[in-house]
Short mmCIF file of N, CA, C and O in Angstrom, two decimals:
data_model
loop_
_atom_site.label_atom_id
_atom_site.label_comp_id
_atom_site.label_asym_id
_atom_site.label_seq_id
_atom_site.Cartn_x
_atom_site.Cartn_y
_atom_site.Cartn_z
N UNK A 33 1.00 -1.52 -0.04
CA UNK A 33 -0.17 -0.62 0.28
C UNK A 33 0.78 1.37 0.05
O UNK A 33 1.86 1.14 1.05
N UNK A 34 0.80 1.83 -1.07
CA UNK A 34 1.21 3.37 -1.17
C UNK A 34 1.01 4.85 0.01
O UNK A 34 0.11 4.04 0.02
N UNK A 35 1.47 5.53 0.40
CA UNK A 35 1.43 6.42 1.02
C UNK A 35 0.02 7.23 0.55
O UNK A 35 0.33 7.52 -0.80
N UNK A 36 -0.58 7.38 1.18
CA UNK A 36 -1.66 8.24 -0.04
C UNK A 36 -1.32 9.56 0.37
O UNK A 36 -2.29 10.74 -0.39
N UNK A 37 -0.16 10.29 0.56
CA UNK A 37 -0.11 11.49 0.36
C UNK A 37 1.17 11.81 -0.07
O UNK A 37 2.64 10.66 -0.22
N UNK A 38 1.70 13.00 -0.85
CA UNK A 38 3.31 13.41 -0.99
C UNK A 38 3.73 14.00 0.16
O UNK A 38 3.24 14.92 0.90
N UNK A 39 4.79 13.56 1.01
CA UNK A 39 5.38 13.83 2.84
C UNK A 39 5.88 15.58 2.09
O UNK A 39 5.57 15.75 3.37
N UNK A 40 5.79 16.00 1.04
CA UNK A 40 6.33 17.38 0.95
C UNK A 40 5.27 18.04 1.40
O UNK A 40 5.68 19.07 2.22
N UNK A 41 4.45 17.73 1.02
CA UNK A 41 2.73 18.27 1.99
C UNK A 41 3.25 19.04 3.23
O UNK A 41 3.09 20.31 3.55
N UNK A 42 3.61 18.24 4.72
CA UNK A 42 3.28 18.18 5.46
C UNK A 42 4.66 19.43 5.59
O UNK A 42 5.07 19.77 6.78
N UNK A 43 5.91 19.46 5.06
CA UNK A 43 7.47 19.68 5.23
C UNK A 43 6.92 21.61 4.45
O UNK A 43 7.98 21.97 4.91
N UNK A 44 6.22 21.47 3.65
CA UNK A 44 6.23 22.67 3.10
C UNK A 44 5.15 23.84 3.81
O UNK A 44 4.28 23.95 2.22
N UNK A 45 4.63 24.02 4.23
CA UNK A 45 3.50 24.75 4.92
C UNK A 45 2.38 23.84 4.42
O UNK A 45 1.27 24.76 4.86
N UNK A 46 2.03 23.05 4.36
CA UNK A 46 0.36 21.88 3.95
C UNK A 46 0.24 20.95 5.15
O UNK A 46 -0.65 20.85 4.70
N UNK A 47 0.67 21.30 6.08
CA UNK A 47 0.99 20.47 7.25
C UNK A 47 -0.82 20.14 7.96
O UNK A 47 -1.54 18.93 7.42
N UNK A 48 -1.69 21.08 8.32
CA UNK A 48 -2.85 20.86 8.37
C UNK A 48 -3.46 20.30 7.04
O UNK A 48 -4.73 19.15 7.77
N UNK A 49 -3.80 20.62 6.04
CA UNK A 49 -3.88 19.78 4.75
C UNK A 49 -3.92 18.62 4.85
O UNK A 49 -4.81 17.76 4.76
N UNK A 50 -2.51 18.54 4.96
CA UNK A 50 -1.79 16.85 4.92
C UNK A 50 -2.73 16.22 5.81
O UNK A 50 -2.81 15.08 6.20
N UNK A 51 -3.10 16.61 7.16
CA UNK A 51 -3.66 16.07 8.01
C UNK A 51 -4.75 15.89 8.00
O UNK A 51 -5.04 14.39 8.62
N UNK A 52 -5.35 16.68 7.72
CA UNK A 52 -6.80 16.61 7.76
C UNK A 52 -7.19 16.02 6.92
O UNK A 52 -8.29 14.84 6.89
N UNK A 53 -6.88 15.75 5.30
CA UNK A 53 -6.58 14.72 4.47
C UNK A 53 -6.11 13.16 4.69
O UNK A 53 -7.15 11.89 4.60
N UNK A 54 -5.21 13.11 5.17
CA UNK A 54 -4.47 11.71 5.51
C UNK A 54 -3.97 11.13 6.87
O UNK A 54 -3.20 10.17 6.89
N UNK A 55 -4.64 11.70 7.57
CA UNK A 55 -3.54 11.12 9.25
C UNK A 55 -4.86 11.16 9.55
O UNK A 55 -5.96 11.80 10.16
N UNK A 56 -5.47 9.71 10.49
CA UNK A 56 -6.17 9.52 11.40
C UNK A 56 -6.52 9.93 12.50
O UNK A 56 -5.61 10.39 12.71
N UNK A 57 -7.83 9.92 12.84
CA UNK A 57 -8.08 11.03 13.85
C UNK A 57 -7.23 10.29 15.20
O UNK A 57 -7.37 10.97 16.33
N UNK A 58 -6.73 8.96 15.57
CA UNK A 58 -6.04 8.14 16.52
C UNK A 58 -4.67 8.25 16.06
O UNK A 58 -4.44 7.10 16.94
N UNK A 59 -4.27 9.13 15.55
CA UNK A 59 -2.77 9.22 15.23
C UNK A 59 -1.83 8.87 16.20
O UNK A 59 -2.16 9.73 17.41
N UNK A 60 -0.75 8.75 16.02
CA UNK A 60 0.16 8.38 17.09
C UNK A 60 1.54 8.92 16.64
O UNK A 60 1.58 8.06 15.84
N UNK A 61 2.61 9.13 17.10
CA UNK A 61 4.04 9.20 16.98
C UNK A 61 5.07 9.00 17.59
O UNK A 61 4.35 8.89 19.00
N UNK A 62 6.08 8.80 17.52
CA UNK A 62 6.90 8.69 18.46
C UNK A 62 8.10 9.80 18.15
O UNK A 62 9.05 8.89 18.96
N UNK A 63 8.67 10.37 17.76
CA UNK A 63 9.59 11.76 18.03
C UNK A 63 9.41 11.98 18.87
O UNK A 63 8.67 12.31 19.77
N UNK A 64 10.54 12.14 19.72
CA UNK A 64 11.25 11.91 21.17
C UNK A 64 10.87 13.41 21.51
O UNK A 64 11.41 13.83 22.45
N UNK A 65 10.77 14.51 20.71
CA UNK A 65 10.80 16.06 20.91
C UNK A 65 9.63 16.44 21.02
O UNK A 65 8.84 17.89 21.40
N UNK A 66 8.39 15.40 20.71
CA UNK A 66 7.24 15.92 20.98
C UNK A 66 6.01 15.26 21.54
O UNK A 66 6.36 14.12 21.54
N UNK A 67 5.15 15.54 22.48
CA UNK A 67 4.30 15.18 22.32
C UNK A 67 3.80 13.92 21.16
O UNK A 67 3.38 14.44 20.35
N UNK A 68 3.18 12.63 21.85
CA UNK A 68 2.62 11.24 20.94
C UNK A 68 1.32 11.66 20.15
O UNK A 68 0.78 10.70 19.46
N UNK A 69 1.08 12.91 20.26
CA UNK A 69 -0.48 13.60 19.69
C UNK A 69 -0.44 14.06 18.61
O UNK A 69 0.71 14.69 17.86
N UNK A 70 -1.21 13.65 17.89
CA UNK A 70 -1.89 13.99 16.01
C UNK A 70 -1.34 15.57 15.99
O UNK A 70 -0.41 16.27 15.27
N UNK A 71 -1.94 16.51 16.91
CA UNK A 71 -2.30 17.89 17.20
C UNK A 71 -0.56 18.67 17.35
O UNK A 71 -0.13 19.78 16.86
N UNK A 72 0.27 18.35 18.09
CA UNK A 72 1.26 18.74 19.04
C UNK A 72 2.12 18.02 17.20
O UNK A 72 3.47 19.18 17.38
N UNK A 73 2.36 17.19 16.89
CA UNK A 73 3.51 16.97 15.57
C UNK A 73 3.19 17.88 14.45
O UNK A 73 3.73 18.34 13.53
N UNK A 74 1.46 17.89 14.00
CA UNK A 74 1.10 18.78 12.73
C UNK A 74 1.41 20.20 13.22
O UNK A 74 2.14 21.14 12.25
N UNK A 75 1.45 20.82 14.52
CA UNK A 75 2.20 22.09 15.05
C UNK A 75 3.45 22.57 14.12
O UNK A 75 3.84 23.65 14.06
N UNK A 76 3.99 21.58 15.07
CA UNK A 76 5.63 21.71 14.89
C UNK A 76 5.91 21.45 13.41
O UNK A 76 6.67 22.86 13.05
N UNK A 77 5.43 20.82 12.65
CA UNK A 77 5.50 20.82 11.07
C UNK A 77 5.60 22.34 10.56
O UNK A 77 5.95 22.71 10.06
N UNK A 78 4.29 22.71 10.97
CA UNK A 78 3.58 23.91 10.52
C UNK A 78 5.01 24.76 11.09
O UNK A 78 4.98 25.75 9.76
N UNK A 79 5.34 25.46 12.19
CA UNK A 79 6.60 26.11 12.81
C UNK A 79 6.96 25.75 11.86
O UNK A 79 8.19 27.13 11.22
N UNK A 80 8.02 24.96 11.80
CA UNK A 80 9.09 24.11 10.97
C UNK A 80 9.12 24.96 9.17
O UNK A 80 10.15 25.82 9.04
N UNK A 81 8.58 24.95 8.47
CA UNK A 81 8.04 25.62 7.36
C UNK A 81 8.20 26.89 7.30
O UNK A 81 8.68 27.29 6.80
N UNK A 82 7.16 27.63 8.48
CA UNK A 82 7.25 28.61 8.19
C UNK A 82 9.12 29.47 8.77
O UNK A 82 9.40 30.34 7.95
N UNK A 83 9.32 28.69 9.43
CA UNK A 83 11.15 29.09 9.83
C UNK A 83 11.82 28.72 8.84
O UNK A 83 12.99 29.45 8.75
N UNK A 84 11.54 27.78 7.95
CA UNK A 84 12.56 27.21 7.05
C UNK A 84 11.72 27.26 5.45
O UNK A 84 11.75 26.35 5.09
N UNK A 85 11.52 28.31 5.18
CA UNK A 85 11.26 28.41 3.53
C UNK A 85 11.12 27.72 2.70
O UNK A 85 10.65 27.36 1.63
N UNK A 86 12.62 27.95 2.74
CA UNK A 86 13.83 27.34 1.64
C UNK A 86 13.87 25.72 1.97
O UNK A 86 14.69 25.20 0.97
N UNK A 87 13.44 25.46 2.85
CA UNK A 87 13.54 23.23 2.96
C UNK A 87 13.31 22.62 1.72
O UNK A 87 12.42 23.54 0.83
N UNK A 88 14.47 21.72 1.92
CA UNK A 88 14.59 20.69 0.65
C UNK A 88 14.20 19.14 0.75
O UNK A 88 15.07 19.06 2.13
N UNK A 89 13.71 18.57 0.48
CA UNK A 89 13.77 17.35 0.13
C UNK A 89 14.21 16.54 -0.56
O UNK A 89 12.65 16.96 -1.95
N UNK A 90 14.54 15.67 -0.74
CA UNK A 90 14.47 14.37 -2.05
C UNK A 90 14.73 12.98 -0.87
O UNK A 90 15.72 12.38 -0.45
N UNK A 91 13.36 12.79 -1.29
CA UNK A 91 12.79 10.85 -1.76
C UNK A 91 14.18 10.18 -2.43
O UNK A 91 14.05 10.24 -3.46
N UNK A 92 14.69 9.31 -1.71
CA UNK A 92 15.84 8.36 -2.22
C UNK A 92 14.90 7.52 -2.77
O UNK A 92 15.91 6.51 -3.33
N UNK A 93 14.45 6.86 -1.60
CA UNK A 93 14.11 5.60 -1.73
C UNK A 93 12.91 5.20 -0.74
O UNK A 93 12.35 5.70 0.36
N UNK A 94 11.93 4.14 -0.82
CA UNK A 94 10.48 4.28 -0.68
C UNK A 94 10.36 2.64 -0.98
O UNK A 94 10.38 1.89 -1.63
N UNK A 95 10.10 2.01 0.22
CA UNK A 95 9.50 0.76 0.76
C UNK A 95 8.47 0.23 0.95
O UNK A 95 8.10 1.32 2.34
N UNK A 96 7.77 -0.71 0.64
CA UNK A 96 6.54 -0.77 1.40
C UNK A 96 6.57 -2.52 1.47
O UNK A 96 6.85 -3.29 0.83
N UNK A 97 5.64 -2.63 2.01
CA UNK A 97 5.30 -4.24 3.21
C UNK A 97 4.06 -3.82 3.96
O UNK A 97 4.44 -3.96 4.56
N UNK A 98 3.13 -4.64 3.25
CA UNK A 98 1.98 -4.41 3.60
C UNK A 98 1.22 -3.10 3.95
O UNK A 98 1.08 -2.07 3.11
N UNK A 99 1.06 -2.58 5.82
CA UNK A 99 0.45 -1.69 5.58
C UNK A 99 1.41 -0.71 6.48
O UNK A 99 1.36 0.32 7.44
N UNK A 100 3.07 -1.33 6.26
CA UNK A 100 3.62 0.00 6.51
C UNK A 100 4.62 0.65 5.41
O UNK A 100 4.70 -0.32 4.26
N UNK A 101 4.78 1.40 5.24
CA UNK A 101 5.33 2.70 4.07
C UNK A 101 6.81 3.17 4.52
O UNK A 101 6.33 3.84 6.08
N UNK A 102 8.25 2.75 4.58
CA UNK A 102 9.36 3.63 4.52
C UNK A 102 9.82 4.56 3.35
O UNK A 102 9.50 4.31 2.61
N UNK A 103 10.04 5.64 3.96
CA UNK A 103 10.45 6.77 2.86
C UNK A 103 12.60 6.72 3.65
O UNK A 103 12.57 7.01 4.94
N UNK A 104 12.99 7.00 2.82
CA UNK A 104 14.66 7.27 3.52
C UNK A 104 14.78 8.66 2.46
O UNK A 104 14.80 8.81 1.28
N UNK A 105 15.28 9.76 3.12
CA UNK A 105 15.46 10.72 2.28
C UNK A 105 16.50 11.72 2.59
O UNK A 105 17.17 11.82 4.00
N UNK A 106 16.75 12.44 1.86
CA UNK A 106 17.41 14.29 2.06
C UNK A 106 16.93 15.56 2.51
O UNK A 106 16.13 15.95 1.67
N UNK A 107 17.26 15.65 3.62
CA UNK A 107 16.49 16.73 3.94
C UNK A 107 17.04 18.20 4.63
O UNK A 107 18.22 17.54 4.90
N UNK A 108 17.57 19.37 3.71
CA UNK A 108 17.92 20.08 3.92
C UNK A 108 16.94 21.51 4.73
O UNK A 108 15.88 21.82 4.18
N UNK A 109 16.86 22.81 5.50
CA UNK A 109 16.74 22.94 6.07
C UNK A 109 16.60 24.64 5.12
O UNK A 109 15.87 25.65 5.13
N UNK A 110 18.04 24.94 4.66
CA UNK A 110 17.99 25.94 3.79
C UNK A 110 19.37 25.21 2.81
O UNK A 110 19.40 24.18 2.89
N UNK A 111 19.74 25.95 1.38
CA UNK A 111 20.98 25.46 0.75
C UNK A 111 22.07 25.63 1.38
O UNK A 111 22.66 24.57 0.85
N UNK A 112 22.27 26.05 2.32
CA UNK A 112 23.60 26.17 2.72
C UNK A 112 23.81 25.06 3.73
O UNK A 112 25.00 24.03 4.14
N UNK A 113 22.72 24.39 4.64
CA UNK A 113 22.89 22.90 5.25
C UNK A 113 22.87 22.21 4.34
O UNK A 113 22.69 21.84 3.66
N UNK A 114 24.05 21.28 5.02
CA UNK A 114 24.47 19.69 4.12
C UNK A 114 23.15 19.11 4.73
O UNK A 114 22.68 17.98 3.96
N UNK A 115 22.28 19.24 5.87
CA UNK A 115 20.69 18.63 6.17
C UNK A 115 21.31 16.87 6.47
O UNK A 115 22.03 17.00 7.86
N UNK A 116 20.36 16.13 6.62
CA UNK A 116 20.31 15.20 7.21
C UNK A 116 19.72 13.57 6.58
O UNK A 116 18.50 13.99 5.28
N UNK A 117 19.90 12.31 6.46
CA UNK A 117 19.02 11.53 6.21
C UNK A 117 17.74 10.97 7.06
O UNK A 117 18.75 10.81 8.27
N UNK A 118 17.13 11.17 6.30
CA UNK A 118 15.64 10.82 7.24
C UNK A 118 14.91 9.32 7.12
O UNK A 118 14.96 9.58 5.54
N UNK A 119 14.54 8.55 7.76
CA UNK A 119 13.56 7.30 7.33
C UNK A 119 12.70 8.06 8.14
O UNK A 119 12.86 8.15 9.45
N UNK A 120 11.64 7.92 7.55
CA UNK A 120 9.99 7.93 8.47
C UNK A 120 9.45 6.69 7.75
O UNK A 120 9.33 6.07 6.70
N UNK A 121 8.95 6.24 8.64
CA UNK A 121 8.07 4.80 8.59
C UNK A 121 6.66 5.01 8.95
O UNK A 121 6.57 5.75 10.05
N UNK A 122 5.83 4.59 7.79
CA UNK A 122 4.65 5.43 8.40
C UNK A 122 3.45 4.45 8.47
O UNK A 122 3.47 3.43 7.62
N UNK A 123 2.86 4.26 9.36
CA UNK A 123 1.77 2.67 9.83
C UNK A 123 0.21 3.22 9.17
O UNK A 123 -0.33 4.27 9.12
N UNK A 124 -0.39 2.58 8.33
CA UNK A 124 -0.99 2.89 7.40
C UNK A 124 -2.84 1.73 7.90
O UNK A 124 -2.36 0.74 8.33
N UNK A 125 -3.66 2.30 7.83
CA UNK A 125 -4.88 1.53 7.58
C UNK A 125 -6.01 2.16 7.17
O UNK A 125 -6.15 3.51 7.54
N UNK A 126 -6.89 1.48 6.65
CA UNK A 126 -7.76 2.27 5.35
C UNK A 126 -7.77 3.67 4.95
O UNK A 126 -8.05 4.30 4.95
N UNK A 127 -6.48 3.39 4.53
CA UNK A 127 -6.04 4.76 3.41
C UNK A 127 -5.39 5.88 4.58
O UNK A 127 -4.89 6.66 3.54
N UNK A 128 -5.18 5.70 5.69
CA UNK A 128 -4.45 6.69 6.46
C UNK A 128 -3.33 6.23 7.12
O UNK A 128 -3.59 5.05 7.42
N UNK A 129 -2.36 7.21 7.55
CA UNK A 129 -1.39 6.93 8.74
C UNK A 129 -2.26 7.13 10.06
O UNK A 129 -2.83 7.81 10.50
N UNK A 130 -1.74 5.75 10.59
CA UNK A 130 -2.27 6.19 11.93
C UNK A 130 -1.05 5.86 13.16
O UNK A 130 -1.24 6.50 14.07
N UNK A 131 0.14 5.68 12.25
CA UNK A 131 1.31 6.04 13.67
C UNK A 131 2.59 5.95 12.66
O UNK A 131 2.52 5.88 11.45
N UNK A 132 3.53 7.06 13.28
CA UNK A 132 5.04 7.23 12.52
C UNK A 132 5.54 7.41 13.17
O UNK A 132 6.15 7.25 14.93
N UNK A 133 7.21 6.89 12.96
CA UNK A 133 8.55 6.87 13.14
C UNK A 133 8.83 7.37 12.57
O UNK A 133 9.28 7.54 11.19
N UNK A 134 9.92 8.56 13.33
CA UNK A 134 11.04 9.27 12.22
C UNK A 134 12.43 9.30 13.34
O UNK A 134 12.75 9.32 14.34
N UNK A 135 13.49 9.03 12.33
CA UNK A 135 15.15 8.81 12.42
C UNK A 135 15.72 9.47 11.78
O UNK A 135 15.42 9.48 10.30
N UNK A 136 16.21 10.90 11.88
CA UNK A 136 17.18 11.38 11.54
C UNK A 136 18.75 11.59 11.73
O UNK A 136 19.22 11.09 12.75
N UNK A 137 19.42 11.54 11.06
CA UNK A 137 21.34 11.50 11.00
C UNK A 137 21.62 12.42 10.11
O UNK A 137 21.77 12.45 9.07
N UNK A 138 22.33 13.56 11.32
CA UNK A 138 22.45 14.38 10.56
C UNK A 138 23.58 14.07 9.45
O UNK A 138 24.64 13.41 10.02
N UNK A 139 23.99 15.42 8.88
CA UNK A 139 25.58 14.64 7.86
C UNK A 139 26.34 15.26 8.19
O UNK A 139 26.24 16.50 8.26
N UNK A 140 27.57 15.30 8.34
CA UNK A 140 28.43 15.28 8.54
C UNK A 140 29.61 15.95 7.42
O UNK A 140 29.26 15.93 6.27
N UNK A 141 30.07 17.60 7.84
CA UNK A 141 30.75 18.42 6.32
C UNK A 141 31.57 17.45 6.05
O UNK A 141 32.06 17.53 5.31
N UNK A 142 32.76 16.80 6.94
CA UNK A 142 33.51 16.28 6.14
C UNK A 142 33.90 14.36 6.65
O UNK A 142 33.24 14.66 8.10
N UNK A 143 33.02 13.71 5.91
CA UNK A 143 32.93 12.30 6.23
C UNK A 143 34.11 11.61 5.57
O UNK A 143 34.83 11.75 4.68
N UNK A 144 34.96 10.43 6.61
CA UNK A 144 35.53 9.68 5.40
C UNK A 144 35.25 8.76 4.66
O UNK A 144 35.85 8.04 4.36
N UNK A 145 34.47 8.17 4.54
CA UNK A 145 33.37 7.08 4.03
C UNK A 145 33.18 7.57 2.81
O UNK A 145 32.16 8.95 2.19
N UNK A 146 33.87 7.09 1.80
CA UNK A 146 34.01 7.76 0.08
C UNK A 146 32.33 7.18 -0.41
O UNK A 146 32.32 7.71 -1.62
N UNK A 147 31.64 6.63 0.09
CA UNK A 147 30.60 6.64 -0.64
C UNK A 147 29.46 7.10 0.47
O UNK A 147 28.36 7.55 -1.11
N UNK A 148 29.62 8.21 0.60
CA UNK A 148 28.60 9.01 0.85
C UNK A 148 27.45 8.35 1.64
O UNK A 148 27.14 7.55 1.31
N UNK A 149 26.66 9.15 2.22
CA UNK A 149 25.35 8.81 2.79
C UNK A 149 23.83 8.15 1.96
O UNK A 149 22.94 8.05 2.52
N UNK A 150 24.10 9.06 0.72
CA UNK A 150 23.35 8.18 -0.50
C UNK A 150 23.65 7.82 -1.66
O UNK A 150 23.26 7.59 -2.44
#
């Protein structure tokens, strides 16, 4: 089952619309920086979009297994930011996101790994 939305909507100032259309009413998430409810994460996404209007997101890989979709993305807050590699795991039910896990790793300025993070 594919994600019912483009994740860019949540990042680029359209979080409320995306949540209204695609996030279940009993949604919960596991981001340790916000309460685990629907409203707190949506407000954080709106605030971040306002603070970072030039944010970039490039989805590098999407995997799906039954009612779970995982995206691996490169997220940059602005053009000068090297960004972070981000995994978002979305649990789906009846075409809506009901649970979300997100894990990110900052991209170092200098890495000894010749393969890069992507």
